[in-house]
PDB file of C-alpha atoms in Angstrom:
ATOM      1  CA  UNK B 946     -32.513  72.586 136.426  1.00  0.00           C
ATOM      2  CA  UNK B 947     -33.209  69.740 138.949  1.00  0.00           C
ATOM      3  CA  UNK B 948     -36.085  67.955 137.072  1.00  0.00           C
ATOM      4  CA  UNK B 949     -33.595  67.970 134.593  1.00  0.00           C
ATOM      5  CA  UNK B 950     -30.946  66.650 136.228  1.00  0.00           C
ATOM      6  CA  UNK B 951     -33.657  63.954 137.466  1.00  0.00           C
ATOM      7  CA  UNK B 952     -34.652  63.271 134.191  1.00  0.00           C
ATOM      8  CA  UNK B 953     -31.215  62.425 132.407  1.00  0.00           C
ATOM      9  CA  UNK B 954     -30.588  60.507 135.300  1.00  0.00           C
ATOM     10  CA  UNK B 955     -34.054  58.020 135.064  1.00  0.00           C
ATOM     11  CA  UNK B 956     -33.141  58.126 131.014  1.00  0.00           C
ATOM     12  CA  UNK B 957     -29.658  56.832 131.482  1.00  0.00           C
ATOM     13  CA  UNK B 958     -31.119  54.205 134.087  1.00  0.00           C
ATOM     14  CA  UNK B 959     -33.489  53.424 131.733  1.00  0.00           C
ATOM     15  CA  UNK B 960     -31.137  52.633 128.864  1.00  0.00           C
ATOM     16  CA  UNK B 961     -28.484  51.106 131.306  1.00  0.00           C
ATOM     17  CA  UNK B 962     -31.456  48.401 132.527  1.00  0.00           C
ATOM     18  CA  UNK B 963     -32.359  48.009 128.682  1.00  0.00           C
ATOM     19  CA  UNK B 964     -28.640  47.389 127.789  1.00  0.00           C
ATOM     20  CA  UNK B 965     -28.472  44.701 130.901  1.00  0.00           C
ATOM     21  CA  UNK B 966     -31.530  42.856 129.990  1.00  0.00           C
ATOM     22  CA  UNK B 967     -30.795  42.560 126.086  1.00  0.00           C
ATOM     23  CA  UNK B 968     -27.281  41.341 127.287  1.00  0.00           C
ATOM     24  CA  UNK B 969     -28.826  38.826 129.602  1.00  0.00           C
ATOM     25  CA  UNK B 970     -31.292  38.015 126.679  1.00  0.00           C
ATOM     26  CA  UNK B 971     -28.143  37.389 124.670  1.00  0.00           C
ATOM     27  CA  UNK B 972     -26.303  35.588 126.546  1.00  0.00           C
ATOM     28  CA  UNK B 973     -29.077  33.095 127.439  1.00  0.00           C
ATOM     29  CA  UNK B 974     -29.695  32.423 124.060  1.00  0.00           C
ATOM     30  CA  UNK B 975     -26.217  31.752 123.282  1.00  0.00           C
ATOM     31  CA  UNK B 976     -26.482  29.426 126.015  1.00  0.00           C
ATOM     32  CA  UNK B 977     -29.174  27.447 124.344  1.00  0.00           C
ATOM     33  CA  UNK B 978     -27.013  26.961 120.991  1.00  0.00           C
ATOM     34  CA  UNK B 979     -24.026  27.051 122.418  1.00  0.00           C
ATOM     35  CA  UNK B 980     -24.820  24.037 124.601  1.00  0.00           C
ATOM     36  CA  UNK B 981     -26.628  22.020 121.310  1.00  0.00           C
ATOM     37  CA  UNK B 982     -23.702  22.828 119.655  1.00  0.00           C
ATOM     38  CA  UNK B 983     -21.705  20.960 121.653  1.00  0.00           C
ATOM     39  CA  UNK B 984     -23.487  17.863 121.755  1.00  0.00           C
ATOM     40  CA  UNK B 985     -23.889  17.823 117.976  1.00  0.00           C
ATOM     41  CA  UNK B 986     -20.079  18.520 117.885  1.00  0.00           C
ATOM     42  CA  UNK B 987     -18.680  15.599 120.206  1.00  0.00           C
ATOM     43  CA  UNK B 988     -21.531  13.339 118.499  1.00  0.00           C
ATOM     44  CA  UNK B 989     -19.934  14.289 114.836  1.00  0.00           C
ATOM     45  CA  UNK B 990     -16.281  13.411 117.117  1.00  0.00           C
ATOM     46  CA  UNK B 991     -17.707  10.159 117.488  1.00  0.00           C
ATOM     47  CA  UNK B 992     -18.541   9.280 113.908  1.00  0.00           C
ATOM     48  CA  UNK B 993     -15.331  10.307 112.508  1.00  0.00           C
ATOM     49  CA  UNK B 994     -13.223   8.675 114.758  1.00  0.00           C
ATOM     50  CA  UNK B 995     -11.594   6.179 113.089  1.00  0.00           C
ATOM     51  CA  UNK B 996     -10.890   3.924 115.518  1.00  0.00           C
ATOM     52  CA  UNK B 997     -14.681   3.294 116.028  1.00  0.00           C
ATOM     53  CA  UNK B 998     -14.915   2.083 112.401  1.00  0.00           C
ATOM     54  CA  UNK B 999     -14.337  -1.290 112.625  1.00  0.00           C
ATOM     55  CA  UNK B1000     -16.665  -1.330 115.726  1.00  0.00           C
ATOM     56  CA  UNK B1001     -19.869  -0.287 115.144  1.00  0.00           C
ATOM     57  CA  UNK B1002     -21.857  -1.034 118.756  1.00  0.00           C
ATOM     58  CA  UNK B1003     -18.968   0.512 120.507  1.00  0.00           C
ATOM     59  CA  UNK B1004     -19.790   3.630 117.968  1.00  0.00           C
ATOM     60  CA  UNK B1005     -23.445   3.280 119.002  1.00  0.00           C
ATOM     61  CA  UNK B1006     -23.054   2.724 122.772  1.00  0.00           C
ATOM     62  CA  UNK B1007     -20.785   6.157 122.616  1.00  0.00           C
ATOM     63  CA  UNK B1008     -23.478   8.321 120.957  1.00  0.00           C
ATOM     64  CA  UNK B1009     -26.352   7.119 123.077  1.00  0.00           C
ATOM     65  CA  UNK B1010     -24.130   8.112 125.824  1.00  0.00           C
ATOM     66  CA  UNK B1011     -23.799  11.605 124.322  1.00  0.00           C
ATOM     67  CA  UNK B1012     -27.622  11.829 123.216  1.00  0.00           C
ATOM     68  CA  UNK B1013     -29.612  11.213 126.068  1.00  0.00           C
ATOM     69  CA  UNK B1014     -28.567  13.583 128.305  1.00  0.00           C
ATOM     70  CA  UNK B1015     -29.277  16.182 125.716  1.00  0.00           C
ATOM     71  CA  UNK B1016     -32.999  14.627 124.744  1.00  0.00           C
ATOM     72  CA  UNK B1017     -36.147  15.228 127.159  1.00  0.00           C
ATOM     73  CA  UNK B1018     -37.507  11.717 126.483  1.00  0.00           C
ATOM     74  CA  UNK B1019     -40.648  12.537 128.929  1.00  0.00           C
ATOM     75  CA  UNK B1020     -41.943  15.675 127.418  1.00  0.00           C
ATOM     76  CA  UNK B1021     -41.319  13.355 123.542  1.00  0.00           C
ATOM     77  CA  UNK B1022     -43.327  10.832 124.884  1.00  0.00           C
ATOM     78  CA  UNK B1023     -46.296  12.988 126.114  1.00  0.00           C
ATOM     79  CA  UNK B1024     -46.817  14.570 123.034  1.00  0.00           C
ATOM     80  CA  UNK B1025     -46.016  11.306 120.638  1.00  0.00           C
ATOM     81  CA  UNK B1026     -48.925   9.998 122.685  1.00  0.00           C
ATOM     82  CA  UNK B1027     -51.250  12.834 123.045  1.00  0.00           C
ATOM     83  CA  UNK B1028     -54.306  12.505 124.441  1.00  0.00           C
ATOM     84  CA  UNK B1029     -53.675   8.579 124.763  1.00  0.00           C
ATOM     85  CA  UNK B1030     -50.722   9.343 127.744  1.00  0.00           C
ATOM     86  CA  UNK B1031     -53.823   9.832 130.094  1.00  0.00           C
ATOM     87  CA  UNK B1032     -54.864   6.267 129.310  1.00  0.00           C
ATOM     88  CA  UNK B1033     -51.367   4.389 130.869  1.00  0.00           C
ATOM     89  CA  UNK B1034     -50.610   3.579 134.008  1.00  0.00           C
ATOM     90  CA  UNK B1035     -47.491   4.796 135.344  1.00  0.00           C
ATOM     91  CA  UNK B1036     -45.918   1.213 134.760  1.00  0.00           C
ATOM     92  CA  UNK B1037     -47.031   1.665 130.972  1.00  0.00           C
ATOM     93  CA  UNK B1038     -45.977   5.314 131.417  1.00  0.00           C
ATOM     94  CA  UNK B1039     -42.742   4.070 132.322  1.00  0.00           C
ATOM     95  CA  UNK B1040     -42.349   1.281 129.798  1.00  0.00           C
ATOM     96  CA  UNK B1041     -42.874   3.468 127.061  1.00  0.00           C
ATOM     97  CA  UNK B1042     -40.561   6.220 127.417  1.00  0.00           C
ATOM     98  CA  UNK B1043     -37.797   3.535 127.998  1.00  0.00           C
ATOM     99  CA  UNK B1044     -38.414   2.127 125.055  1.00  0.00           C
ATOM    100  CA  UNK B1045     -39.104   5.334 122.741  1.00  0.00           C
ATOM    101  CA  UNK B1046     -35.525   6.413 124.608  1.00  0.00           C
ATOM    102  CA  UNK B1047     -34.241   3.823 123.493  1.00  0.00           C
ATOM    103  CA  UNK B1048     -36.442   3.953 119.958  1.00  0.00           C
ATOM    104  CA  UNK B1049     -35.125   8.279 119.568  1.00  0.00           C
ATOM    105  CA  UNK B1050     -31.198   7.539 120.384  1.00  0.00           C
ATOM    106  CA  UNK B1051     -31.035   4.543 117.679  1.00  0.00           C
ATOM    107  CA  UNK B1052     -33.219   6.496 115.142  1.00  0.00           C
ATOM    108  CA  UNK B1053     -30.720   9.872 115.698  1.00  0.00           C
ATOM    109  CA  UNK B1054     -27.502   7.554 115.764  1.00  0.00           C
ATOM    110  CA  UNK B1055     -28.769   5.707 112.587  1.00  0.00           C
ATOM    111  CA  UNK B1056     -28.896   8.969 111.039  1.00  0.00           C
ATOM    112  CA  UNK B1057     -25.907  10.765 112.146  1.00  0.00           C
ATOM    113  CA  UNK B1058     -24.002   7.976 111.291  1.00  0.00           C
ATOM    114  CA  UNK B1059     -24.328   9.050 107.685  1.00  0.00           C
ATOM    115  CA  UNK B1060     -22.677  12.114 108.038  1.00  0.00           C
ATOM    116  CA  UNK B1061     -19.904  12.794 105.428  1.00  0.00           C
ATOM    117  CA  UNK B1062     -18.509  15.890 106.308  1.00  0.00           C
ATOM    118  CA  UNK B1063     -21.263  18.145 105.611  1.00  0.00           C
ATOM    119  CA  UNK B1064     -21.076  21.181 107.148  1.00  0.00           C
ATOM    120  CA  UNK B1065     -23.694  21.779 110.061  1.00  0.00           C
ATOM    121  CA  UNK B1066     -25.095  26.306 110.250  1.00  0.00           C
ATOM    122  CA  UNK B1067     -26.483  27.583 113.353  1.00  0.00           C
ATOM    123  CA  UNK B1068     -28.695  30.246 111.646  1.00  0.00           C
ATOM    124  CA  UNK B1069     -31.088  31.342 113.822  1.00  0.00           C
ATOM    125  CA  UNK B1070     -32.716  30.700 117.482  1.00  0.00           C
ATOM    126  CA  UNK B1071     -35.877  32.087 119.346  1.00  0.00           C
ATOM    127  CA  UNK B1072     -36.215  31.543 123.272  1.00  0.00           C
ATOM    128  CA  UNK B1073     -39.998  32.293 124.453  1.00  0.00           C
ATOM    129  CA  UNK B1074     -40.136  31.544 128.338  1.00  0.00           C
ATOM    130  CA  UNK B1075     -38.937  27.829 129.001  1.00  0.00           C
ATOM    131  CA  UNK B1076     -38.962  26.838 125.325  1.00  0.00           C
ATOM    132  CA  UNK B1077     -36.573  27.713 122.518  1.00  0.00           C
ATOM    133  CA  UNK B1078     -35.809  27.035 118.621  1.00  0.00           C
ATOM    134  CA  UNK B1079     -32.469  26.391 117.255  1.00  0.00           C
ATOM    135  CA  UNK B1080     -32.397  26.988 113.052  1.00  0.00           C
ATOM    136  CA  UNK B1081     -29.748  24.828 111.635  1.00  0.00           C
ATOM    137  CA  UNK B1082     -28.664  23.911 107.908  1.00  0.00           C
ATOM    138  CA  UNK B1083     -27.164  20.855 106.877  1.00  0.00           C
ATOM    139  CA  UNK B1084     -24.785  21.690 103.810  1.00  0.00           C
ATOM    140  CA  UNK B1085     -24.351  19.957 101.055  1.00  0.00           C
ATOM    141  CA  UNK B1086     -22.724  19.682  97.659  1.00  0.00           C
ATOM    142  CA  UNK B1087     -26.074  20.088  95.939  1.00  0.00           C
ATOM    143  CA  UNK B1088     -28.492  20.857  98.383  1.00  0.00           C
ATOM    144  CA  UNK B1089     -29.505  22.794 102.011  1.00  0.00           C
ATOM    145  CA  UNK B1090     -31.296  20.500 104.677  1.00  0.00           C
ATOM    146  CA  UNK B1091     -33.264  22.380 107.435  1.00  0.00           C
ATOM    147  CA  UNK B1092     -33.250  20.982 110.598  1.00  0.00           C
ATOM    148  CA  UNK B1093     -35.070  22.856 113.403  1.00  0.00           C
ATOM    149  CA  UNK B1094     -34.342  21.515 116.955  1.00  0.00           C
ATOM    150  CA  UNK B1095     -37.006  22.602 119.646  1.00  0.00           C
ATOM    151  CA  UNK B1096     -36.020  22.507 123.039  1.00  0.00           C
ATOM    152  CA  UNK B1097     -37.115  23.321 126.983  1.00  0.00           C
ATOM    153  CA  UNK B1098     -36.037  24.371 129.957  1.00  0.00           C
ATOM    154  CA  UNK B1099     -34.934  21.935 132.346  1.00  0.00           C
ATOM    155  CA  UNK B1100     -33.757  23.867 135.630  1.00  0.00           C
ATOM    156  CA  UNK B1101     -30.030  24.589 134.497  1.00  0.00           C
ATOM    157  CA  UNK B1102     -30.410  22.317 131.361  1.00  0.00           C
ATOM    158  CA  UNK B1103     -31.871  23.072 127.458  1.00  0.00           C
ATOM    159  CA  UNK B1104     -33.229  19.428 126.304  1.00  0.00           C
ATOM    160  CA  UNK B1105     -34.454  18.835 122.825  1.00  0.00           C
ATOM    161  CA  UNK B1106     -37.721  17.515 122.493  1.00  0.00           C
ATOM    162  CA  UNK B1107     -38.613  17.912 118.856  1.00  0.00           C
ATOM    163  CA  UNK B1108     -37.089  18.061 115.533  1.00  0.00           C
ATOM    164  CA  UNK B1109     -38.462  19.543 111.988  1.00  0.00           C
ATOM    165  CA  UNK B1110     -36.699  18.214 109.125  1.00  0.00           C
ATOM    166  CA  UNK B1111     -37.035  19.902 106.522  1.00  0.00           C
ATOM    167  CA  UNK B1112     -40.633  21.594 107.447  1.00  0.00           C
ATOM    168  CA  UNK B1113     -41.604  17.763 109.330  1.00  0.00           C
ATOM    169  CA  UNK B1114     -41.839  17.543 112.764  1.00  0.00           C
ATOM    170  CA  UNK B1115     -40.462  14.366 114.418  1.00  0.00           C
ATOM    171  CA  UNK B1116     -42.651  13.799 117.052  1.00  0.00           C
ATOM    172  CA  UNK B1117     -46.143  14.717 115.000  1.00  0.00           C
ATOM    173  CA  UNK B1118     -45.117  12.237 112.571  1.00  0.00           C
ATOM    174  CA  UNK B1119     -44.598  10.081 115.826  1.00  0.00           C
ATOM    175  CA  UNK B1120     -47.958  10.941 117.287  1.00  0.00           C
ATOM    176  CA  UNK B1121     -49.880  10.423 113.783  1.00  0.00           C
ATOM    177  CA  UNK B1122     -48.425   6.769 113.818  1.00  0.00           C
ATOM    178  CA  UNK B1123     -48.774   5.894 117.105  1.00  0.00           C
ATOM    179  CA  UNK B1124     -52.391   7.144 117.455  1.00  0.00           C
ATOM    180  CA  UNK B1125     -53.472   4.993 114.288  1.00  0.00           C
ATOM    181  CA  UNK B1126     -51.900   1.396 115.832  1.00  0.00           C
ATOM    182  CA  UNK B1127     -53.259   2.005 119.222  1.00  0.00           C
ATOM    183  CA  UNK B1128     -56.958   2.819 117.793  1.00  0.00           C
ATOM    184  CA  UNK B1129     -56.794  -0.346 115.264  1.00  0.00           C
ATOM    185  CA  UNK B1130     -55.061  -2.786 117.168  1.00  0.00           C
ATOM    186  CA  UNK B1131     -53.834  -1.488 120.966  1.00  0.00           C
ATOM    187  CA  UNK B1132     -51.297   0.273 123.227  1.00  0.00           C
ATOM    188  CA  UNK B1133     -49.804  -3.435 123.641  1.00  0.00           C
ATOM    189  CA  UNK B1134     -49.272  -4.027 119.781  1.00  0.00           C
ATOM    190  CA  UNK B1135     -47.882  -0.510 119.706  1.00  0.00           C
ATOM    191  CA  UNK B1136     -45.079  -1.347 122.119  1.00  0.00           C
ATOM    192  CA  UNK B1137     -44.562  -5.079 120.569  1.00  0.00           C
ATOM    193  CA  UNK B1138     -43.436  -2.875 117.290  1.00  0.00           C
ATOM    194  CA  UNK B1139     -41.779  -0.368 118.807  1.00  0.00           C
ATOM    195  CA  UNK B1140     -39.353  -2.914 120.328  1.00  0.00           C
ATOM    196  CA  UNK B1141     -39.471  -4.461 117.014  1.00  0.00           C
ATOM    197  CA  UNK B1142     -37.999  -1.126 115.667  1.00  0.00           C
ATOM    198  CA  UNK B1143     -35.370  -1.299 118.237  1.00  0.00           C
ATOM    199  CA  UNK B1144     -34.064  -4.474 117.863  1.00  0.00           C
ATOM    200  CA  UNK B1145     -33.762  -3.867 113.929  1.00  0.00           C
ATOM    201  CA  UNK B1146     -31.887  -0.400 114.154  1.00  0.00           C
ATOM    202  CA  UNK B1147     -29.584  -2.348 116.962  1.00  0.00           C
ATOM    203  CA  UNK B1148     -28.862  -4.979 114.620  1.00  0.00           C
ATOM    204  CA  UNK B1149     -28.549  -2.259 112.022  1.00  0.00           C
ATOM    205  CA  UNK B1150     -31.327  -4.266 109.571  1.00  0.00           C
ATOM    206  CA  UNK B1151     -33.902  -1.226 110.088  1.00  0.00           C
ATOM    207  CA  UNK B1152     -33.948   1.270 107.473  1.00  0.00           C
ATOM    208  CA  UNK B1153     -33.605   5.234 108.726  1.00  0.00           C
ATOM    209  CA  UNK B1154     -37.083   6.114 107.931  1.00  0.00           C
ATOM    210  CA  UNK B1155     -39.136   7.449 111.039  1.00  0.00           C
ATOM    211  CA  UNK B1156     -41.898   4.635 110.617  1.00  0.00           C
ATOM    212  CA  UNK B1157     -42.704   1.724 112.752  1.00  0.00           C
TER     213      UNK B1157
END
């Protein structure tokens, strides 16, 4: 009768520590959408305010100001560069991220800007360790867009540090381009064109395609 007793006893511990952790488990990953969510929401705030209509670089200075908090422009920039990030200096290390920052926020503004009303799904998201997935859907009158955000751990922060578009990943597409200026021409002519790119999607003459 007492190994029975102990028994129920280890089985209901069991199950109460397997009820804990899959409650932790849930509540982190709430955390992780929860907290994109957010962003995206005050960002979509932004572009349907109407009083930011007739000013467009008030519009943009406002959602860089929400974006880069919420983007891990380091970890971007290693991968966009690959193997060629062991090549920089830390001054060149430095130069670059500030200006693919800046390069990532006017891209995702550009694009957001867009926005008509759609409405935005969180379907799905998958934490493993310090890196998560968020599933969304962009919904339209005639179609579904996919938009996968990817994102890591920070200490208390979830930053996003790539995006799949529809099956396309952001920063490979990045990485592809970048790789085939800095073999043909150089590192230099890369960053002369990515401030290039800047300027234009500033001035709003740059066109919302991810190419440089």
């Amino acid at each position: 009768m007492k190994n029975k007793s102990g028994y129920w006893l280890f089985c209901a511990a069991f199950f109460g520590l397997m009820l804990m952790l899959a409650s932790v488990s849930h509540a982190l990953a709430s955390a992780v959408t929860d907290g994109l969510k957010t962003t995206i929401d005050r960002v979509i705030n932004v572009v349907t305010d109407a009083k930011y209509k007739g000013d467009p670089q008030a519009r943009r200075a406002k959602l860089r100001g929400i974006i880069h908090p919420k983007f891990d422009y380091i970890e971007m920039g290693k991968r966009s560069l690959a193997r060629n990030w062991r090549d920089l200096s830390p001054q060149e290390r430095r130069d670059f991220i500030d200006l693919f920052g800046q390069l990532l926020e006017n891209s995702y503004a550009k694009k957001i800007e867009s926005y008509q009303n759609e409405e935005i799904k969180y379907v799905d998201e998958v934490i493993k360790g310090k890196y998560a997935m968020v599933k969304t859907e962009i919904v339209r009158k005639n179609d579904v867009i996919g938009v996968d955000y990817k994102l890591i751990q920070n200490g208390n922060e979830w930053q996003v540090y790539d995006f799949i578009v529809e099956g396309v990943s952001l920063i490979r597409n990045y990485r592809s381009q970048f790789n085939k200026i800095i073999v043909k021409e150089s590192f230099a002519e890369l960053m002369k064109k990515l401030g290039k790119k800047v300027k234009d999607l500033e001035a709003g003459t740059a066109n919302d395609k991810d190419e440089i």
